[in-house]
Every structure is written in structure tokens, then in C-alpha cells.
PDB file of C-alpha atoms and ligand atoms in Angstrom:
ATOM      1  CA  UNK J 838     209.109 227.985 203.022  1.00 56.00           C
ATOM      2  CA  UNK J 839     206.748 230.793 202.082  1.00 73.00           C
ATOM      3  CA  UNK J 840     205.931 231.896 198.569  1.00 86.00           C
ATOM      4  CA  UNK J 841     208.729 234.456 198.817  1.00 94.00           C
ATOM      5  CA  UNK J 842     211.313 232.239 200.489  1.00 94.00           C
ATOM      6  CA  UNK J 843     213.394 231.380 197.425  1.00 96.00           C
ATOM      7  CA  UNK J 844     213.694 235.008 196.342  1.00 97.00           C
ATOM      8  CA  UNK J 845     214.477 236.142 199.873  1.00 97.00           C
ATOM      9  CA  UNK J 846     217.189 233.475 200.115  1.00 98.00           C
ATOM     10  CA  UNK J 847     218.751 234.924 196.983  1.00 98.00           C
ATOM     11  CA  UNK J 848     218.502 238.444 198.415  1.00 98.00           C
ATOM     12  CA  UNK J 849     220.167 237.182 201.590  1.00 98.00           C
ATOM     13  CA  UNK J 850     223.022 235.712 199.556  1.00 98.00           C
ATOM     14  CA  UNK J 851     223.522 239.127 197.908  1.00 98.00           C
ATOM     15  CA  UNK J 852     223.436 240.735 201.358  1.00 98.00           C
ATOM     16  CA  UNK J 853     226.130 238.373 202.649  1.00 98.00           C
ATOM     17  CA  UNK J 854     228.297 239.090 199.603  1.00 98.00           C
ATOM     18  CA  UNK J 855     227.949 242.823 200.285  1.00 98.00           C
ATOM     19  CA  UNK J 856     228.887 242.327 203.919  1.00 97.00           C
ATOM     20  CA  UNK J 857     231.935 240.249 203.013  1.00 97.00           C
ATOM     21  CA  UNK J 858     233.070 243.151 200.798  1.00 97.00           C
ATOM     22  CA  UNK J 859     232.697 245.698 203.590  1.00 97.00           C
ATOM     23  CA  UNK J 860     229.270 247.113 202.760  1.00 98.00           C
ATOM     24  CA  UNK J 861     226.309 246.998 205.129  1.00 97.00           C
ATOM     25  CA  UNK J 862     224.727 243.642 204.221  1.00 98.00           C
ATOM     26  CA  UNK J 863     221.463 244.411 202.454  1.00 98.00           C
ATOM     27  CA  UNK J 864     220.375 242.508 199.355  1.00 98.00           C
ATOM     28  CA  UNK J 865     217.524 242.839 196.880  1.00 98.00           C
ATOM     29  CA  UNK J 866     215.984 240.797 194.067  1.00 98.00           C
ATOM     30  CA  UNK J 867     213.476 241.885 191.418  1.00 98.00           C
ATOM     31  CA  UNK J 868     211.059 239.267 190.133  1.00 98.00           C
ATOM     32  CA  UNK J 869     209.267 239.662 186.832  1.00 97.00           C
ATOM     33  CA  UNK J 870     205.646 238.929 186.038  1.00 96.00           C
ATOM     34  CA  UNK J 871     206.281 235.177 185.817  1.00 94.00           C
ATOM     35  CA  UNK J 872     208.232 235.119 189.077  1.00 94.00           C
ATOM     36  CA  UNK J 873     211.613 234.706 187.390  1.00 95.00           C
ATOM     37  CA  UNK J 874     214.542 236.692 188.758  1.00 97.00           C
ATOM     38  CA  UNK J 875     215.237 239.792 186.626  1.00 98.00           C
ATOM     39  CA  UNK J 876     217.933 241.325 188.801  1.00 98.00           C
ATOM     40  CA  UNK J 877     219.856 240.782 192.017  1.00 98.00           C
ATOM     41  CA  UNK J 878     221.963 243.376 193.820  1.00 98.00           C
ATOM     42  CA  UNK J 879     223.688 244.031 197.104  1.00 98.00           C
ATOM     43  CA  UNK J 880     224.409 247.328 198.766  1.00 98.00           C
ATOM     44  CA  UNK J 881     227.510 248.922 197.164  1.00 98.00           C
ATOM     45  CA  UNK J 882     227.642 252.277 198.930  1.00 98.00           C
ATOM     46  CA  UNK J 883     231.177 251.787 200.264  1.00 98.00           C
ATOM     47  CA  UNK J 884     232.611 250.010 197.224  1.00 98.00           C
ATOM     48  CA  UNK J 885     231.238 252.565 194.767  1.00 98.00           C
ATOM     49  CA  UNK J 886     231.554 255.564 197.122  1.00 98.00           C
ATOM     50  CA  UNK J 887     227.987 256.277 196.043  1.00 98.00           C
ATOM     51  CA  UNK J 888     225.387 257.412 198.578  1.00 98.00           C
ATOM     52  CA  UNK J 889     222.587 256.166 196.302  1.00 98.00           C
ATOM     53  CA  UNK J 890     224.028 252.679 195.681  1.00 98.00           C
ATOM     54  CA  UNK J 891     221.537 250.895 197.925  1.00 98.00           C
ATOM     55  CA  UNK J 892     220.598 247.348 196.940  1.00 98.00           C
ATOM     56  CA  UNK J 893     217.032 248.321 196.002  1.00 98.00           C
ATOM     57  CA  UNK J 894     218.079 251.132 193.644  1.00 98.00           C
ATOM     58  CA  UNK J 895     220.690 248.952 191.934  1.00 98.00           C
ATOM     59  CA  UNK J 896     218.224 246.065 191.535  1.00 98.00           C
ATOM     60  CA  UNK J 897     215.485 248.339 190.151  1.00 98.00           C
ATOM     61  CA  UNK J 898     217.898 249.865 187.631  1.00 98.00           C
ATOM     62  CA  UNK J 899     219.108 246.445 186.491  1.00 98.00           C
ATOM     63  CA  UNK J 900     215.551 245.098 186.184  1.00 98.00           C
ATOM     64  CA  UNK J 901     214.448 248.133 184.168  1.00 98.00           C
ATOM     65  CA  UNK J 902     217.453 247.701 181.868  1.00 98.00           C
ATOM     66  CA  UNK J 903     216.602 244.010 181.426  1.00 97.00           C
ATOM     67  CA  UNK J 904     213.013 244.831 180.494  1.00 97.00           C
ATOM     68  CA  UNK J 905     213.839 247.958 178.497  1.00 98.00           C
ATOM     69  CA  UNK J 906     211.299 250.057 180.388  1.00 98.00           C
ATOM     70  CA  UNK J 907     211.204 252.069 183.600  1.00 98.00           C
ATOM     71  CA  UNK J 908     207.719 251.012 184.648  1.00 98.00           C
ATOM     72  CA  UNK J 909     207.892 247.897 186.827  1.00 98.00           C
ATOM     73  CA  UNK J 910     204.238 247.571 187.802  1.00 97.00           C
ATOM     74  CA  UNK J 911     204.246 243.823 187.063  1.00 98.00           C
ATOM     75  CA  UNK J 912     207.385 243.264 189.170  1.00 98.00           C
ATOM     76  CA  UNK J 913     208.074 242.378 192.797  1.00 98.00           C
ATOM     77  CA  UNK J 914     211.029 243.763 194.736  1.00 98.00           C
ATOM     78  CA  UNK J 915     212.232 241.443 197.496  1.00 98.00           C
ATOM     79  CA  UNK J 916     214.691 243.014 199.963  1.00 98.00           C
ATOM     80  CA  UNK J 917     216.223 241.861 203.220  1.00 98.00           C
ATOM     81  CA  UNK J 918     215.665 245.166 205.076  1.00 98.00           C
ATOM     82  CA  UNK J 919     212.813 247.672 205.171  1.00 98.00           C
ATOM     83  CA  UNK J 920     213.597 250.327 202.528  1.00 98.00           C
ATOM     84  CA  UNK J 921     214.780 253.832 203.463  1.00 98.00           C
ATOM     85  CA  UNK J 922     213.116 257.032 202.236  1.00 98.00           C
ATOM     86  CA  UNK J 923     215.184 257.106 199.026  1.00 98.00           C
ATOM     87  CA  UNK J 924     214.440 253.503 198.124  1.00 98.00           C
ATOM     88  CA  UNK J 925     210.772 253.784 199.050  1.00 98.00           C
ATOM     89  CA  UNK J 926     210.630 256.789 196.710  1.00 97.00           C
ATOM     90  CA  UNK J 927     212.344 254.793 193.972  1.00 98.00           C
ATOM     91  CA  UNK J 928     209.785 251.999 194.399  1.00 97.00           C
ATOM     92  CA  UNK J 929     206.966 254.478 193.870  1.00 97.00           C
ATOM     93  CA  UNK J 930     208.767 256.101 190.917  1.00 97.00           C
ATOM     94  CA  UNK J 931     209.187 252.672 189.290  1.00 97.00           C
ATOM     95  CA  UNK J 932     205.522 251.813 189.974  1.00 97.00           C
ATOM     96  CA  UNK J 933     206.655 248.537 191.535  1.00 98.00           C
ATOM     97  CA  UNK J 934     203.688 246.248 191.982  1.00 97.00           C
ATOM     98  CA  UNK J 935     204.708 244.455 195.159  1.00 98.00           C
ATOM     99  CA  UNK J 936     207.338 245.055 197.823  1.00 98.00           C
ATOM    100  CA  UNK J 937     208.438 242.169 200.042  1.00 98.00           C
ATOM    101  CA  UNK J 938     210.876 242.879 202.861  1.00 98.00           C
ATOM    102  CA  UNK J 939     212.398 240.956 205.746  1.00 98.00           C
ATOM    103  CA  UNK J 940     213.662 242.868 208.761  1.00 97.00           C
ATOM    104  CA  UNK J 941     212.128 246.118 209.962  1.00 97.00           C
ATOM    105  CA  UNK J 942     214.490 249.109 210.264  1.00 97.00           C
ATOM    106  CA  UNK J 943     213.454 251.152 213.297  1.00 96.00           C
ATOM    107  CA  UNK J 944     216.188 253.755 212.594  1.00 95.00           C
ATOM    108  CA  UNK J 945     215.519 254.523 208.925  1.00 97.00           C
ATOM    109  CA  UNK J 946     212.605 252.459 207.626  1.00 97.00           C
ATOM    110  CA  UNK J 947     210.234 254.340 205.334  1.00 98.00           C
ATOM    111  CA  UNK J 948     207.627 251.645 204.691  1.00 97.00           C
ATOM    112  CA  UNK J 949     206.399 251.123 208.238  1.00 95.00           C
ATOM    113  CA  UNK J 950     208.826 252.183 210.959  1.00 96.00           C
ATOM    114  CA  UNK J 951     209.381 255.946 210.549  1.00 96.00           C
ATOM    115  CA  UNK J 952     207.236 256.731 207.506  1.00 96.00           C
ATOM    116  CA  UNK J 953     204.965 254.864 205.144  1.00 95.00           C
ATOM    117  CA  UNK J 954     205.995 256.354 201.825  1.00 95.00           C
ATOM    118  CA  UNK J 955     204.735 253.498 199.657  1.00 94.00           C
ATOM    119  CA  UNK J 956     201.167 253.522 200.973  1.00 93.00           C
ATOM    120  CA  UNK J 957     200.664 257.265 201.281  1.00 92.00           C
ATOM    121  CA  UNK J 958     197.260 257.904 199.656  1.00 92.00           C
ATOM    122  CA  UNK J 959     198.476 261.289 198.357  1.00 93.00           C
ATOM    123  CA  UNK J 960     200.885 259.556 195.961  1.00 91.00           C
ATOM    124  CA  UNK J 961     199.649 258.218 192.639  1.00 88.00           C
ATOM    125  CA  UNK J 962     201.024 254.710 193.076  1.00 90.00           C
ATOM    126  CA  UNK J 963     200.955 252.373 196.066  1.00 93.00           C
ATOM    127  CA  UNK J 964     202.773 249.026 195.930  1.00 95.00           C
ATOM    128  CA  UNK J 965     201.372 246.076 197.814  1.00 96.00           C
ATOM    129  CA  UNK J 966     203.537 245.391 200.869  1.00 97.00           C
ATOM    130  CA  UNK J 967     204.443 242.058 202.443  1.00 97.00           C
ATOM    131  CA  UNK J 968     206.650 242.410 205.533  1.00 96.00           C
ATOM    132  CA  UNK J 969     208.512 240.183 207.939  1.00 93.00           C
ATOM    133  CA  UNK J 970     209.496 237.456 205.448  1.00 95.00           C
ATOM    134  CA  UNK J 971     212.436 235.443 206.880  1.00 96.00           C
ATOM    135  CA  UNK J 972     212.893 238.200 209.441  1.00 95.00           C
ATOM    136  CA  UNK J 973     215.205 236.037 211.592  1.00 96.00           C
ATOM    137  CA  UNK J 974     217.970 235.476 209.028  1.00 96.00           C
ATOM    138  CA  UNK J 975     217.508 238.967 207.554  1.00 96.00           C
ATOM    139  CA  UNK J 976     218.127 240.525 210.974  1.00 96.00           C
ATOM    140  CA  UNK J 977     220.920 238.100 211.838  1.00 96.00           C
ATOM    141  CA  UNK J 978     223.035 239.031 208.803  1.00 96.00           C
ATOM    142  CA  UNK J 979     222.922 242.701 209.862  1.00 96.00           C
ATOM    143  CA  UNK J 980     223.475 241.976 213.543  1.00 95.00           C
ATOM    144  CA  UNK J 981     226.472 239.801 212.697  1.00 94.00           C
ATOM    145  CA  UNK J 982     227.992 242.494 210.502  1.00 95.00           C
ATOM    146  CA  UNK J 983     227.746 245.200 213.138  1.00 92.00           C
ATOM    147  CA  UNK J 984     228.863 242.870 215.945  1.00 93.00           C
ATOM    148  CA  UNK J 985     232.042 242.099 213.978  1.00 86.00           C
ATOM    149  CA  UNK J 986     232.758 245.803 213.597  1.00 82.00           C
ATOM    150  CA  UNK J 987     232.609 246.560 217.301  1.00 74.00           C
TER     151      UNK J 987
HETATM  152 ZN1   ZN B 769     217.701 252.679 200.678  1.00 97.53          ZN
END
């Protein structure tokens, strides 16, 4: 298992919980400087009727609350799916040090697929990006969710 495997497994568990509750199964974990888990969240858009309740935003908010500061430059966000434009913007706003994601999102991804918001040289902060971690299970949880709905 890679360096990020344990955190991605936890993000996957949060994704599965979200899917079981009727939300698109995406999960995110924020690791602190020492690698300990600061926050875990799943997508809650349906449950909260909140268009901004993506897993990444919820995990960043919880991690910032835990640390008592908005700046997360010593933190790593681990997420099962490539972030969208909103979440990529939130990562930059939080000054997240490292982003790790699993599956690519060819329809909405804003870190590689459609845009590259987090590495745009015009912005004042650029997280390190590690992609394709546990891409098989990260894709499978989404594919299974949408297959069940058809
Ligand atoms: Zn998002």
C-alpha cells in the first residue's frame, strides 16, 4: 500500500457511507503535519440540501475548526475523486499543502481533467498534487452507485 493508502481507505469508507445515505459517494480526509487524521467527511449535498456540501469543503472546514486557523498549508487533503472547480478553489483559499486524489473526473474535474485550478501560476498558492491513488476502488464506488440508480 502506498504512503497515502491508509488515508485513502478512510476517505473511501466516508464515500461509501455517503452513498449508502443517498449522496454521490465521494469522501475526503485531511491529514495534519504529523500525518494524523484531523477531519473526515463524505458528500452531504442531498442530505443537507446544500450545493456546497461537497466532501472536500466539509473536511477542510472541520480541519480548520480543529486547528483553530483557516490556513492549512501544513495539511494534506486526500479525496476519492478529482475536485470540482469549487473545491479546487477552496483548496487554494485554504493554502492546502498537498492534494491527493483517486479517480479522475472527466466531466467536472478542476485539477487535471477540465481545468487545473490548483497549479495555475497566476494564483498565489499552488498545492502539490498526487493523483491516481487507489484509482480502481475510488472509481468502483462511484460506478456502483450510478449503476444501482439506473
Ligand atoms: Zn467539489
